[in-house]
Short mmCIF file of C-alpha atoms in Angstrom, two decimals:
data_model
loop_
_atom_site.label_atom_id
_atom_site.label_comp_id
_atom_site.label_asym_id
_atom_site.label_seq_id
_atom_site.Cartn_x
_atom_site.Cartn_y
_atom_site.Cartn_z
CA MET K 1 98.73 111.52 75.02
CA HIS K 2 99.85 114.47 72.93
CA ALA K 3 97.47 113.42 70.13
CA ALA K 4 94.54 113.07 72.56
CA LEU K 5 95.21 116.53 74.00
CA LYS K 6 95.49 117.99 70.53
CA ASP K 7 92.19 116.46 69.38
CA PHE K 8 90.45 117.58 72.57
CA CYS K 9 91.74 121.14 72.22
CA GLU K 10 90.86 121.35 68.52
CA ARG K 11 87.37 120.00 69.06
CA HIS K 12 86.62 122.31 71.97
CA SER K 13 87.95 125.34 70.12
CA ASP K 14 86.06 124.46 66.93
CA LEU K 15 84.22 127.42 65.35
CA ASP K 16 81.11 125.38 64.48
CA ALA K 17 80.84 124.23 68.10
CA ARG K 18 81.04 127.81 69.32
CA ASN K 19 78.42 128.81 66.74
CA SER K 20 76.10 126.06 68.00
CA GLN K 21 76.34 127.35 71.52
CA SER K 22 75.79 130.93 70.38
CA GLU K 23 72.72 129.80 68.45
CA VAL K 24 71.32 128.07 71.55
CA GLU K 25 71.85 131.23 73.53
CA ARG K 26 70.08 133.29 70.83
CA LEU K 27 67.15 130.89 70.77
CA LEU K 28 66.93 130.96 74.56
CA SER K 29 66.78 134.75 74.42
CA ASP K 30 63.88 134.39 71.96
CA ILE K 31 62.15 131.93 74.29
CA ASN K 32 62.60 134.33 77.17
CA ARG K 33 61.11 137.11 75.08
CA HIS K 34 58.19 134.86 74.15
CA SER K 35 57.59 134.18 77.85
CA GLN K 36 57.45 137.90 78.45
CA THR K 37 54.95 138.22 75.59
CA LEU K 38 52.81 135.54 77.20
CA SER K 39 52.92 137.44 80.50
CA VAL K 40 51.76 140.60 78.70
CA VAL K 41 48.98 138.69 76.93
CA ALA K 42 47.89 137.16 80.24
CA THR K 43 47.65 140.64 81.74
CA LEU K 44 45.73 141.97 78.73
CA THR K 45 43.39 138.98 78.83
CA LYS K 46 42.70 139.57 82.50
CA THR K 47 42.07 143.31 81.89
CA THR K 48 39.85 142.67 78.87
CA ALA K 49 37.82 140.03 80.67
CA ALA K 50 37.32 142.42 83.58
CA SER K 51 36.21 145.20 81.23
CA TYR K 52 33.55 142.92 79.75
CA GLY K 53 32.56 141.71 83.19
CA THR K 54 33.25 138.04 82.52
CA SER K 55 35.05 135.65 84.88
CA ALA K 56 35.37 132.77 82.44
CA PHE K 57 39.01 133.52 81.75
CA VAL K 58 40.27 133.73 85.36
CA GLU K 59 41.62 130.18 85.55
CA TYR K 60 43.04 130.44 82.04
CA VAL K 61 44.83 133.70 82.89
CA ASP K 62 46.30 132.22 86.08
CA ASP K 63 47.57 129.12 84.22
CA LEU K 64 49.00 131.25 81.41
CA SER K 65 50.82 133.52 83.89
CA LYS K 66 52.28 130.52 85.73
CA ILE K 67 53.36 128.83 82.50
CA ALA K 68 54.96 132.06 81.26
CA LEU K 69 56.86 132.32 84.54
CA VAL K 70 58.03 128.67 84.33
CA ILE K 71 59.17 129.18 80.73
CA ARG K 72 61.08 132.33 81.68
CA GLU K 73 62.72 130.67 84.69
CA ALA K 74 63.59 127.54 82.72
CA SER K 75 65.06 129.54 79.85
CA GLU K 76 67.09 131.66 82.25
CA ALA K 77 68.29 128.50 84.05
CA VAL K 78 69.39 126.94 80.75
CA LEU K 79 71.04 130.17 79.70
CA SER K 80 72.92 130.31 83.02
CA THR K 81 73.93 126.66 82.60
CA LEU K 82 75.22 127.33 79.11
CA LYS K 83 77.23 130.30 80.33
CA ASN K 84 78.75 128.12 83.07
CA LEU K 85 79.33 125.46 80.46
CA ALA K 86 81.13 127.96 78.26
CA GLU K 87 83.26 129.08 81.19
CA ARG K 88 84.07 125.47 82.09
CA GLU K 89 84.90 124.66 78.49
CA ALA K 90 87.13 127.74 78.29
CA ALA K 91 88.89 126.69 81.50
CA SER K 92 89.18 123.11 80.26
CA LEU K 93 90.50 124.34 76.93
CA ALA K 94 93.04 126.59 78.66
CA SER K 95 94.19 123.71 80.90
CA CYS K 96 94.31 121.35 77.94
CA THR K 97 96.28 123.84 75.86
CA SER K 98 98.66 124.35 78.78
CA ALA K 99 99.09 120.59 79.20
CA GLN K 100 99.61 120.22 75.45
CA ASP K 101 102.27 122.96 75.39
CA ARG K 102 104.04 121.52 78.42
CA LEU K 103 103.88 118.02 77.00
CA SER K 104 105.34 119.27 73.71
CA GLN K 105 108.17 120.90 75.63
CA LEU K 106 108.59 117.76 77.71
CA LEU K 107 108.79 115.55 74.62
CA GLN K 108 111.44 117.81 73.15
CA VAL K 109 113.42 117.91 76.40
CA ALA K 110 112.94 114.16 76.88
CA ARG K 111 114.36 113.45 73.42
CA GLN K 112 117.36 115.65 74.12
CA ARG K 113 117.84 114.16 77.57
CA ALA K 114 117.40 110.65 76.20
CA GLU K 115 120.26 111.23 73.77
CA GLN K 116 122.38 112.59 76.61
CA ILE K 117 121.43 109.70 78.90
CA ASN K 118 122.26 107.16 76.19
CA ALA K 119 125.65 108.78 75.68
CA LEU K 120 126.18 108.90 79.45
CA GLN K 121 125.18 105.26 79.83
CA GLN K 122 127.88 104.37 77.32
CA LYS K 123 130.38 106.42 79.32
CA GLU K 124 129.14 104.79 82.53
CA ARG K 125 129.69 101.34 81.04
CA ILE K 126 133.16 102.41 79.95
CA ALA K 127 133.79 103.80 83.45
CA ALA K 128 132.65 100.55 85.07
CA GLU K 129 134.81 98.55 82.70
CA GLY K 130 137.64 100.98 83.41
CA ILE K 131 137.35 100.35 87.14
CA THR K 132 137.38 96.59 86.54
CA ASP K 133 140.25 96.70 84.04
CA THR K 134 142.28 99.07 86.19
CA SER K 135 141.79 96.88 89.24
CA ARG K 136 142.83 93.78 87.34
CA ASP K 137 145.85 95.58 85.92
CA LEU K 138 146.88 96.80 89.37
CA VAL K 139 146.52 93.31 90.82
CA SER K 140 148.40 91.74 87.92
CA ARG K 141 151.28 94.23 88.06
CA THR K 142 151.41 93.92 91.84
CA ASN K 143 151.52 90.12 91.65
CA GLN K 144 154.52 90.36 89.34
CA HIS K 145 156.52 91.76 92.27
CA MET K 146 155.26 89.41 94.95
CA ASN K 147 158.16 86.95 94.54
CA VAL K 148 160.50 89.60 95.87
CA PHE K 149 158.53 89.69 99.11
CA VAL K 150 158.65 85.90 99.37
CA THR K 151 162.42 86.08 98.91
CA ALA K 152 162.64 88.87 101.48
CA ALA K 153 160.54 86.87 103.95
CA GLN K 154 162.79 83.86 103.49
CA PHE K 155 165.87 86.01 103.80
CA SER K 156 164.62 87.59 107.04
CA ASP K 157 164.51 84.15 108.66
CA ARG K 158 167.91 83.23 107.28
CA LEU K 159 169.25 86.60 108.45
CA ALA K 160 168.07 85.90 111.99
CA GLN K 161 169.80 82.51 112.02
CA ARG K 162 173.03 83.89 110.60
CA LEU K 163 173.03 86.72 113.13
CA ASP K 164 172.62 84.13 115.89
CA HIS K 165 175.58 82.19 114.51
CA LEU K 166 177.64 85.38 114.22
CA ALA K 167 176.83 86.20 117.84
CA ALA K 168 177.92 82.70 118.85
CA ILE K 169 181.26 83.18 117.05
CA LEU K 170 181.80 86.51 118.76
CA ASN K 171 181.05 84.93 122.14
CA ARG K 172 184.00 82.52 121.74
CA LYS K 173 186.60 84.71 123.40
CA GLY K 174 190.31 84.06 122.96
CA CYS K 175 189.84 81.70 120.00
CA ASN K 176 191.15 84.07 117.33
CA LEU K 177 187.80 84.07 115.49
CA GLU K 178 187.73 87.82 114.78
CA ALA K 179 188.71 87.35 111.12
CA LEU K 180 185.99 84.72 110.63
CA ALA K 181 183.43 86.93 112.37
CA ALA K 182 184.47 89.87 110.16
CA ALA K 183 184.08 87.77 107.03
CA GLN K 184 180.64 86.51 108.09
CA ALA K 185 179.54 90.07 109.00
CA ARG K 186 180.77 91.40 105.69
CA SER K 187 178.93 88.64 103.78
CA LEU K 188 175.77 89.36 105.74
CA SER K 189 176.09 93.09 105.01
CA LYS K 190 176.41 92.39 101.31
CA ASP K 191 173.42 90.04 101.29
CA VAL K 192 171.31 92.48 103.30
CA THR K 193 172.21 95.29 100.89
CA THR K 194 171.28 93.13 97.89
CA VAL K 195 167.93 92.05 99.30
CA ALA K 196 167.14 95.52 100.63
CA GLN K 197 167.86 97.01 97.23
CA GLU K 198 165.60 94.47 95.51
CA VAL K 199 162.83 95.14 97.98
CA SER K 200 163.29 98.90 97.72
CA ASP K 201 163.17 98.75 93.94
CA THR K 202 160.00 96.67 94.18
CA MET K 203 158.47 99.07 96.65
CA GLN K 204 159.21 101.98 94.36
CA ALA K 205 157.60 100.11 91.48
CA LEU K 206 154.54 99.36 93.61
CA LEU K 207 154.46 102.95 94.76
CA GLN K 208 154.29 104.07 91.14
CA ILE K 209 151.64 101.45 90.33
CA TRP K 210 149.31 102.44 93.16
CA ARG K 211 149.88 106.14 92.59
CA GLU K 212 148.69 105.62 89.04
CA GLY K 213 145.71 103.66 90.33
CA THR K 214 144.80 106.35 92.85
CA ALA K 215 145.09 109.04 90.19
CA ILE K 216 142.87 107.08 87.80
CA TYR K 217 140.22 106.39 90.44
CA SER K 218 140.19 109.82 92.05
CA GLY K 219 140.77 112.30 89.26
CA GLY K 220 141.02 110.56 85.89
CA THR K 221 138.57 109.78 83.11
CA ILE K 222 136.63 107.38 85.32
CA ALA K 223 136.01 109.96 88.03
CA ASP K 224 135.18 112.65 85.46
CA SER K 225 132.69 110.38 83.67
CA ILE K 226 130.95 109.40 86.88
CA GLU K 227 130.82 112.97 88.15
CA GLN K 228 129.47 114.22 84.82
CA SER K 229 126.88 111.44 84.70
CA LEU K 230 125.75 112.14 88.26
CA ASP K 231 125.39 115.85 87.52
CA THR K 232 123.55 115.31 84.23
CA ARG K 233 121.23 112.68 85.69
CA ARG K 234 120.46 114.94 88.63
CA LYS K 235 119.64 117.86 86.34
CA THR K 236 117.63 115.60 84.04
CA ALA K 237 115.64 114.24 86.96
CA GLN K 238 114.95 117.74 88.28
CA SER K 239 113.91 119.03 84.85
CA ILE K 240 111.74 116.07 83.89
CA VAL K 241 110.09 115.68 87.29
CA SER K 242 109.37 119.42 87.41
CA ARG K 243 107.72 119.29 84.01
CA PHE K 244 105.85 116.15 85.01
CA SER K 245 104.42 118.04 87.97
CA GLU K 246 103.28 120.89 85.71
CA ILE K 247 101.64 118.46 83.29
CA ARG K 248 99.97 116.59 86.13
CA ALA K 249 98.51 119.86 87.47
CA ALA K 250 97.28 120.94 84.02
CA LEU K 251 95.76 117.53 83.30
CA ARG K 252 93.99 117.34 86.64
CA SER K 253 92.53 120.80 86.02
CA THR K 254 91.44 119.67 82.55
CA PHE K 255 89.86 116.51 83.94
CA LYS K 256 88.09 118.43 86.70
CA ASP K 257 86.54 120.86 84.23
CA ALA K 258 85.82 118.17 81.66
CA GLU K 259 84.12 115.89 84.19
CA ALA K 260 81.67 118.69 85.06
CA LEU K 261 80.52 119.14 81.44
CA PRO K 262 78.21 116.08 81.16
CA ASP K 263 76.32 117.04 84.34
CA MET K 264 75.83 120.56 83.08
CA ILE K 265 74.59 119.27 79.72
CA ALA K 266 72.19 116.92 81.50
CA ALA K 267 70.84 119.80 83.59
CA ALA K 268 70.32 121.86 80.45
CA LYS K 269 68.45 118.98 78.80
CA ASP K 270 66.17 118.66 81.82
CA ASN K 271 65.32 122.34 81.67
CA PHE K 272 64.70 122.12 77.94
CA GLN K 273 62.23 119.33 78.60
CA ARG K 274 60.45 121.62 81.05
CA LEU K 275 60.41 124.29 78.38
CA GLU K 276 58.93 121.94 75.81
CA ASP K 277 56.29 120.60 78.20
CA ASN K 278 55.22 124.06 79.28
CA THR K 279 55.22 125.39 75.73
CA ARG K 280 52.88 122.59 74.71
CA ALA K 281 50.77 123.46 77.74
CA VAL K 282 50.59 127.03 76.44
CA ALA K 283 49.33 125.78 73.09
CA TYR K 284 46.71 123.65 74.84
CA SER K 285 45.64 126.61 76.97
CA ALA K 286 45.37 128.74 73.84
CA MET K 287 42.94 126.21 72.36
CA ASN K 288 40.82 126.38 75.52
CA SER K 289 40.99 130.16 75.30
CA SER K 290 39.60 130.06 71.76
CA LEU K 291 36.68 127.92 72.87
CA LEU K 292 35.98 130.29 75.72
CA ALA K 293 36.20 133.28 73.35
CA SER K 294 33.72 131.70 70.93
CA ARG K 295 31.23 131.35 73.78
CA SER K 296 31.68 134.91 74.92
CA ASN K 297 29.31 137.22 73.05
CA LYS K 298 30.66 140.60 73.99
CA ALA K 299 34.36 139.69 74.38
CA ARG K 300 34.52 137.29 71.46
CA HIS K 301 36.57 139.41 69.07
CA ALA K 302 38.99 140.72 71.69
CA MET K 303 39.52 137.36 73.30
CA SER K 304 39.91 135.61 69.96
CA ALA K 305 42.64 138.05 69.03
CA LEU K 306 44.42 137.45 72.35
CA SER K 307 44.03 133.67 71.99
CA PHE K 308 45.50 133.87 68.51
CA GLU K 309 48.47 135.79 69.92
CA VAL K 310 48.95 133.08 72.57
CA ARG K 311 48.81 130.30 69.98
CA ASP K 312 51.24 132.13 67.70
CA THR K 313 53.63 132.78 70.57
CA ALA K 314 53.34 129.18 71.71
CA HIS K 315 54.19 127.92 68.22
CA LYS K 316 57.19 130.27 68.00
CA CYS K 317 58.31 129.27 71.48
CA LEU K 318 57.97 125.56 70.72
CA ALA K 319 59.89 125.98 67.45
CA ALA K 320 62.64 127.82 69.35
CA VAL K 321 62.73 125.12 72.02
CA GLN K 322 63.01 122.32 69.47
CA ALA K 323 65.69 124.19 67.54
CA SER K 324 67.53 124.83 70.78
CA GLN K 325 67.40 121.14 71.63
CA ARG K 326 68.92 120.25 68.28
CA GLU K 327 71.71 122.77 68.76
CA LEU K 328 72.18 121.56 72.33
CA GLN K 329 72.74 118.03 71.02
CA ALA K 330 75.62 119.39 68.94
CA VAL K 331 77.00 121.23 71.95
CA ALA K 332 76.63 118.11 74.11
CA HIS K 333 78.31 115.93 71.51
CA ASN K 334 81.18 118.36 71.21
CA SER K 335 81.55 118.74 74.99
CA ALA K 336 81.58 114.99 75.54
CA PHE K 337 83.98 114.37 72.68
CA GLY K 338 87.25 112.78 73.74
CA ILE K 339 86.70 113.20 77.50
CA GLN K 340 86.90 109.49 78.29
CA GLU K 341 89.73 108.94 75.82
CA LEU K 342 91.56 111.91 77.30
CA MET K 343 91.10 110.56 80.83
CA ASP K 344 92.21 107.05 79.82
CA THR K 345 95.25 108.49 78.07
CA GLY K 346 95.94 110.68 81.09
CA THR K 347 95.93 107.60 83.32
CA SER K 348 98.39 105.91 80.97
CA LEU K 349 100.55 109.03 81.05
CA GLU K 350 100.50 108.99 84.87
CA GLU K 351 101.67 105.38 84.78
CA ALA K 352 104.36 106.23 82.23
CA ILE K 353 105.50 109.18 84.34
CA THR K 354 105.73 106.97 87.43
CA LEU K 355 107.68 104.36 85.45
CA TYR K 356 110.03 106.99 84.02
CA GLU K 357 110.62 108.47 87.47
CA GLY K 358 111.47 104.96 88.69
CA GLU K 359 113.94 104.50 85.84
CA ILE K 360 115.58 107.83 86.69
CA GLU K 361 115.81 106.78 90.35
CA ASN K 362 117.26 103.37 89.42
CA GLY K 363 119.80 105.02 87.14
CA GLN K 364 120.79 107.35 89.95
CA GLN K 365 121.17 104.43 92.34
CA ARG K 366 123.29 102.44 89.88
CA LEU K 367 125.51 105.43 89.30
CA THR K 368 125.76 106.10 93.03
CA GLN K 369 126.83 102.48 93.56
CA LEU K 370 129.41 102.86 90.80
CA ASP K 371 130.72 106.02 92.43
CA ALA K 372 130.82 104.23 95.79
CA LEU K 373 132.87 101.48 94.14
CA ARG K 374 135.24 104.09 92.74
CA SER K 375 135.52 105.80 96.13
CA GLY K 376 136.21 102.44 97.74
CA ALA K 377 138.96 101.81 95.22
CA VAL K 378 140.45 105.22 96.00
CA SER K 379 140.39 104.38 99.71
CA VAL K 380 142.07 101.00 99.14
CA THR K 381 144.78 102.39 96.88
CA SER K 382 145.43 105.24 99.33
CA LYS K 383 145.88 102.78 102.19
CA LEU K 384 148.16 100.64 100.04
CA LEU K 385 150.20 103.73 99.23
CA GLU K 386 150.57 104.43 102.94
CA GLN K 387 151.66 100.86 103.57
CA VAL K 388 154.15 100.90 100.70
CA GLU K 389 155.62 104.19 101.92
CA ALA K 390 155.89 102.73 105.41
CA ALA K 391 157.59 99.64 103.97
CA ILE K 392 160.08 101.84 102.11
CA GLN K 393 160.93 103.51 105.40
CA CYS K 394 161.43 100.08 106.97
CA MET K 395 163.84 99.16 104.20
CA ARG K 396 165.88 102.23 105.05
CA ASP K 397 166.17 100.82 108.57
CA VAL K 398 167.29 97.51 107.06
CA GLU K 399 169.92 99.33 105.04
CA ARG K 400 171.25 100.79 108.30
CA ILE K 401 171.63 97.23 109.59
CA SER K 402 173.80 96.54 106.55
CA ASP K 403 175.92 99.59 107.32
CA GLU K 404 176.30 98.54 110.94
CA LEU K 405 177.39 95.02 109.89
CA SER K 406 179.92 96.55 107.51
CA ASP K 407 181.25 98.81 110.28
CA MET K 408 181.46 95.78 112.60
CA ALA K 409 183.45 93.86 109.97
CA SER K 410 185.94 96.72 109.65
CA LEU K 411 186.35 96.91 113.42
CA LEU K 412 186.89 93.15 113.69
CA ASP K 413 189.48 93.27 110.93
CA GLN K 414 191.41 95.80 112.96
CA THR K 415 191.42 93.58 116.06
CA ALA K 416 192.17 90.28 114.29
CA ASN K 417 195.65 88.64 114.55
CA ASN K 418 197.45 86.28 112.21
CA THR K 419 197.11 83.23 114.45
CA ASP K 420 194.67 80.62 113.14
CA PRO K 421 191.93 79.46 115.48
CA PRO K 422 192.24 75.96 116.94
CA HIS K 423 191.09 73.25 114.51
CA GLU K 424 188.50 71.82 116.93
CA VAL K 425 186.99 75.28 117.41
CA LEU K 426 186.73 75.80 113.65
CA LEU K 427 185.13 72.40 113.38
CA GLU K 428 182.54 73.19 116.06
CA VAL K 429 181.73 76.45 114.37
CA TRP K 430 181.48 74.69 111.02
CA ASN K 431 179.05 72.14 112.40
CA SER K 432 176.85 74.93 113.84
CA TYR K 433 176.16 76.35 110.41
CA SER K 434 172.74 75.73 108.85
CA MET K 435 173.23 77.48 105.49
CA ASP K 436 175.67 77.13 102.64
CA ASP K 437 176.26 80.91 102.57
CA GLU K 438 177.97 80.60 105.97
CA ARG K 439 179.96 77.55 104.90
CA HIS K 440 181.15 79.26 101.71
CA VAL K 441 182.50 82.18 103.74
CA HIS K 442 184.11 79.81 106.24
CA GLU K 443 185.59 77.61 103.47
CA ALA K 444 187.05 80.60 101.68
CA LEU K 445 188.90 81.65 104.86
CA TYR K 446 189.78 78.21 106.31
CA PRO K 447 189.64 75.62 103.53
CA GLY K 448 189.59 71.89 104.04
CA LEU K 449 186.90 71.41 106.70
CA ALA K 450 184.24 70.42 104.16
CA GLN K 451 186.42 67.43 103.16
CA VAL K 452 187.07 66.10 106.66
CA PRO K 453 185.49 62.59 106.61
CA GLY K 454 182.87 61.85 109.26
CA GLU K 455 183.16 65.26 110.84
CA THR K 456 180.82 67.33 108.71
CA ALA K 457 177.35 67.07 107.39
CA ASP K 458 176.83 65.81 103.84
CA THR K 459 176.61 68.80 101.55
CA SER K 460 177.22 67.06 98.27
CA ASP K 461 173.92 68.19 96.82
CA GLY K 462 174.77 71.81 97.41
CA ASP K 463 171.58 72.53 99.47
CA ASP K 464 170.84 71.98 103.16
CA LEU K 465 167.38 71.42 104.64
CA ASP K 466 166.88 75.13 105.24
CA ASP K 467 167.64 75.95 101.63
CA VAL K 468 165.13 73.38 100.48
CA PHE K 469 162.38 74.85 102.66
CA PHE K 470 163.10 78.47 101.72
#
């Protein structure tokens, strides 16, 4: 497109082309002057004929006057057309030059922007990969701590059962079970503290993980890259589209002026044909005038001289018309040069502009989607942070349960006596246990029950059904 505009501008600003048009205008001025000469000769012929009292030249004089008027009007019409043509060409040249300048600027800006866009696209790919890699890393690091939650979930069920068993022991009044209850409470407190500490440590680790994730998504390199890309793409789109609009306006003005040139040239050619036809008619009339002069005795010499002047003027006028037509061909060729090519190239440029605008829009949409993905990740990590912080608070409540169990154990120790509980009561309590942790505590305080044949469940494998499930 730039080459087509350049060729069009150079051709329409060519010095030879301007000289051709100036020559046509000069020749038209000569033709106009010749028409005035013919009008003067027609008047002189009429006056001379009247002075000699002959009416033989009346029709000839009328025809000559009409032809002179037609030649003058036609020459003036062509001259006016050429002036309009010059104005249109000047306007077309100005529009073309403007479009060429703007296109040159656009090409320069487009190259710069293309380099920026390519660099940004690389950053955008890195940002997208960063979101993916960060998400995978967060999931992987989170999964590494999930076993703790499984253990905590299992422990919560076991804790509920052991608390039920502890409550059952405490409900056996007058059986001297305070020491056993204190031991079970103390064991529970220790286990709760251990599990709570593991969960708290895990929660703190997760808190750190998701804080890092939130920071990366919301304010790190990824966010900066996306924000920079969005801003640059937006500015690029505004700059390119604005320049596209300017080029479109300049091209349309060029096309409008250029499209009018062929019609104006055609009109000028039509008027030149009228000039040629009427000039030949003048020459024919001059021949008739000579015949009439030869037949006129008294007015022969005067009329012959006037007829000679008409023939001479007709020859000069015809020569000027033919020369003008040749010069007009050069003007027409120059005016028509490159118009169709320019219009075809302009159409291609319009299509390219539309395609480029679509690519800019698609790039904006892709980047907007990427930013939406980042924002979604920020939202998810923020919610996870809230949940982790809430879970940490819950673990503090669990730790208070451990403290309360420890306080209960101390209180029970103070109220316990040295009398052992009845054997059958210890056996019933033993048989109510569902976990080895309880049995170990019981065995440590009152040994021997695990070896009573036929009175206890088989624990030789070291795990009960509950332990297997959990």
